[in-house]
PDB file of C-alpha atoms in Angstrom:
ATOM      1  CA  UNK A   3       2.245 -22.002  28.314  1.00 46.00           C
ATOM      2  CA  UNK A   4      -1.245 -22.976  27.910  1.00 55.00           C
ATOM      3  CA  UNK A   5      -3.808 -19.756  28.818  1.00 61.00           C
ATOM      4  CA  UNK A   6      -0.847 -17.349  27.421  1.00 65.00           C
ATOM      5  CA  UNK A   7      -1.309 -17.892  23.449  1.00 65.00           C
ATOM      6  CA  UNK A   8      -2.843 -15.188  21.036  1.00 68.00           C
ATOM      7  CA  UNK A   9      -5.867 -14.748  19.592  1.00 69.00           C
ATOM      8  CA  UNK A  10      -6.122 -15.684  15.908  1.00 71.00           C
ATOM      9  CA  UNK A  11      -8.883 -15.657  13.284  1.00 71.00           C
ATOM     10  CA  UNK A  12      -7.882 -19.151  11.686  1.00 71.00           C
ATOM     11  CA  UNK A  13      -4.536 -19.187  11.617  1.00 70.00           C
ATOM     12  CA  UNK A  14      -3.373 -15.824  11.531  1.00 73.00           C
ATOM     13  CA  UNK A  15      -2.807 -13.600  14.652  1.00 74.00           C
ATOM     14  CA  UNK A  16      -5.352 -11.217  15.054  1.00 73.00           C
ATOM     15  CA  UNK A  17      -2.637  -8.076  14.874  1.00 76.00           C
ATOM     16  CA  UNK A  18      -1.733  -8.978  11.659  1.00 80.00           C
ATOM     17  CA  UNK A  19      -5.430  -8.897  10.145  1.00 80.00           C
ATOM     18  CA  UNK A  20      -7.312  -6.018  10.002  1.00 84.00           C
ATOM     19  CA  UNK A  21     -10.747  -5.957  10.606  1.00 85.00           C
ATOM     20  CA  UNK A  22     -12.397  -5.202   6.888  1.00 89.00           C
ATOM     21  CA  UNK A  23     -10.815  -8.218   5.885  1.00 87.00           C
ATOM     22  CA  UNK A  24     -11.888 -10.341   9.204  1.00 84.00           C
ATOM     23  CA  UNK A  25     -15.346  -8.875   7.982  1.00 87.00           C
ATOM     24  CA  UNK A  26     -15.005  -9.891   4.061  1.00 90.00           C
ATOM     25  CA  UNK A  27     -13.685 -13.219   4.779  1.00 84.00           C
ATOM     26  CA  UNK A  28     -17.000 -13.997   6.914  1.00 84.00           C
ATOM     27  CA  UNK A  29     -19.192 -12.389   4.393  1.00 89.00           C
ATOM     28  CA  UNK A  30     -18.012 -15.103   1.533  1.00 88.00           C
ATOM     29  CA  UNK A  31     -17.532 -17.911   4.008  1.00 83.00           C
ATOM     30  CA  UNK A  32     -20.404 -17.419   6.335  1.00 83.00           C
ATOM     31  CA  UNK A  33     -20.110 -20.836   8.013  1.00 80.00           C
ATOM     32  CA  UNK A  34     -16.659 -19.892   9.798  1.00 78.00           C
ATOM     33  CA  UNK A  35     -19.018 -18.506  12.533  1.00 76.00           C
ATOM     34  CA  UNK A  36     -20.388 -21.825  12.845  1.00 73.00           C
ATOM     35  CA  UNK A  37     -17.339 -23.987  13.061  1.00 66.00           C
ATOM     36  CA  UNK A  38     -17.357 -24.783  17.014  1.00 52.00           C
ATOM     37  CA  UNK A  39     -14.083 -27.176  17.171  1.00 59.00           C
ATOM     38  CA  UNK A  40     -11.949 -29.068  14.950  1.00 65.00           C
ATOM     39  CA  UNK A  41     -13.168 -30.688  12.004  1.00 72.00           C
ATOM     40  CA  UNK A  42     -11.046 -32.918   9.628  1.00 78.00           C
ATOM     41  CA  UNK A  43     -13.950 -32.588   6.899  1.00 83.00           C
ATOM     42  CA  UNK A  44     -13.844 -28.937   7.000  1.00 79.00           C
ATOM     43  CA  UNK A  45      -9.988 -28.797   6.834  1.00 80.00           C
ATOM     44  CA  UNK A  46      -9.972 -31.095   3.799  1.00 86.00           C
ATOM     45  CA  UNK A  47     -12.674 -28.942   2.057  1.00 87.00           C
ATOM     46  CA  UNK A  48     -10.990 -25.798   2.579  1.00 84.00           C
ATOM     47  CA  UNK A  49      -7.889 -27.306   1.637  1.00 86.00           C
ATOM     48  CA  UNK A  50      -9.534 -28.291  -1.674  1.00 90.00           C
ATOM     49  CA  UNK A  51     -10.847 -24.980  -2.052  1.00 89.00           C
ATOM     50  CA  UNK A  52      -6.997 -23.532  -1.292  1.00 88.00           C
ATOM     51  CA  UNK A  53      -4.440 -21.654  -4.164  1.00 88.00           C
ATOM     52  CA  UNK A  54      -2.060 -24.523  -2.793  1.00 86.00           C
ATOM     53  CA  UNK A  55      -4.190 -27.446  -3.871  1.00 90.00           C
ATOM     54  CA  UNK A  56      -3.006 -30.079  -4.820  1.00 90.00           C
ATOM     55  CA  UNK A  57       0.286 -28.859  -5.060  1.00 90.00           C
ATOM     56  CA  UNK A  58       0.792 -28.952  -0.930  1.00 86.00           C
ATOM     57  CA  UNK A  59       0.123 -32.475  -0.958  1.00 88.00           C
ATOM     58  CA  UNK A  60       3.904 -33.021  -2.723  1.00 90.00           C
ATOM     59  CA  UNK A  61       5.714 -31.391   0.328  1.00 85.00           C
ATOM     60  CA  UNK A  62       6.096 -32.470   3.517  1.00 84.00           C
ATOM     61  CA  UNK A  63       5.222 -29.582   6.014  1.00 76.00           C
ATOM     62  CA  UNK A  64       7.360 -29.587   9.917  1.00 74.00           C
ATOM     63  CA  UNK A  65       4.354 -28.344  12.331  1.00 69.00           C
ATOM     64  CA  UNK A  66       5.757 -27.755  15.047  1.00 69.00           C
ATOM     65  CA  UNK A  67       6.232 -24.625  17.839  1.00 65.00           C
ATOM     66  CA  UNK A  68       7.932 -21.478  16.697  1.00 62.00           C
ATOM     67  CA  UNK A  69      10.119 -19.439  18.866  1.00 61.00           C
ATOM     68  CA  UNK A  70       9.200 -15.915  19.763  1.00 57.00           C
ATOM     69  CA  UNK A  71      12.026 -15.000  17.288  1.00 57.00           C
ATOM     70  CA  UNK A  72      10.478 -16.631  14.175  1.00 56.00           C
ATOM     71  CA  UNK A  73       7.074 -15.451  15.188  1.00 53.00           C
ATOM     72  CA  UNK A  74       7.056 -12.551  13.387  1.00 53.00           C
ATOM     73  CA  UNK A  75       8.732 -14.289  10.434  1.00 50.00           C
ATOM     74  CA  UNK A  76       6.926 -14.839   6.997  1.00 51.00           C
ATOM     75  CA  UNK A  77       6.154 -18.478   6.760  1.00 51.00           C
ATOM     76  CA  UNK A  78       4.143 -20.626   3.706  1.00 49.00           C
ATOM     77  CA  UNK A  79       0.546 -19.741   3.754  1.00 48.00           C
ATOM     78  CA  UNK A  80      -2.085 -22.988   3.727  1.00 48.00           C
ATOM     79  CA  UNK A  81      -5.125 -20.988   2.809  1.00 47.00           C
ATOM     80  CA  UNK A  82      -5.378 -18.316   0.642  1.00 46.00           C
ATOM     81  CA  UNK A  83      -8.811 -16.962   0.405  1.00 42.00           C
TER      82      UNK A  83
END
């Protein structure tokens, strides 16, 4: 599998974004282009920032890999910018 995953801006594939948005979500949060790996202080910030917080922190969340036939399914959205 590895080498044959999708691009995504965060975590949303990129077909499901469009670019104006891509672009207006960089233009208030200019330091996405600097993020070069993971960081667990970044996630917790912009979890804190999130319409979610601190309500996620109730519920447990199953990560785990989807099938290509829940892929294109609607699923509970971390971030909301």
């Amino acid at each position: 599998m590895e080498g044959n995953a999708d691009l995504t801006f965060g975590p949303v594939p990129l077909g499901t974004i469009g670019l104006s948005k891509i672009r207006k979500i960089i233009e208030e949060n200019p330091e996405i282009l600097s993020i070069q790996n993971h960081s667990h202080k970044k996630a917790n910030e912009y979890l804190k920032k999130s319409s979610c917080y601190p309500k996620i922190l109730e519920r447990e969340i199953d990560f785990r890999m989807r099938g290509d036939e829940e892929n294109n399914a609607n699923g509970l959205a971390l971030v909301s910018f």
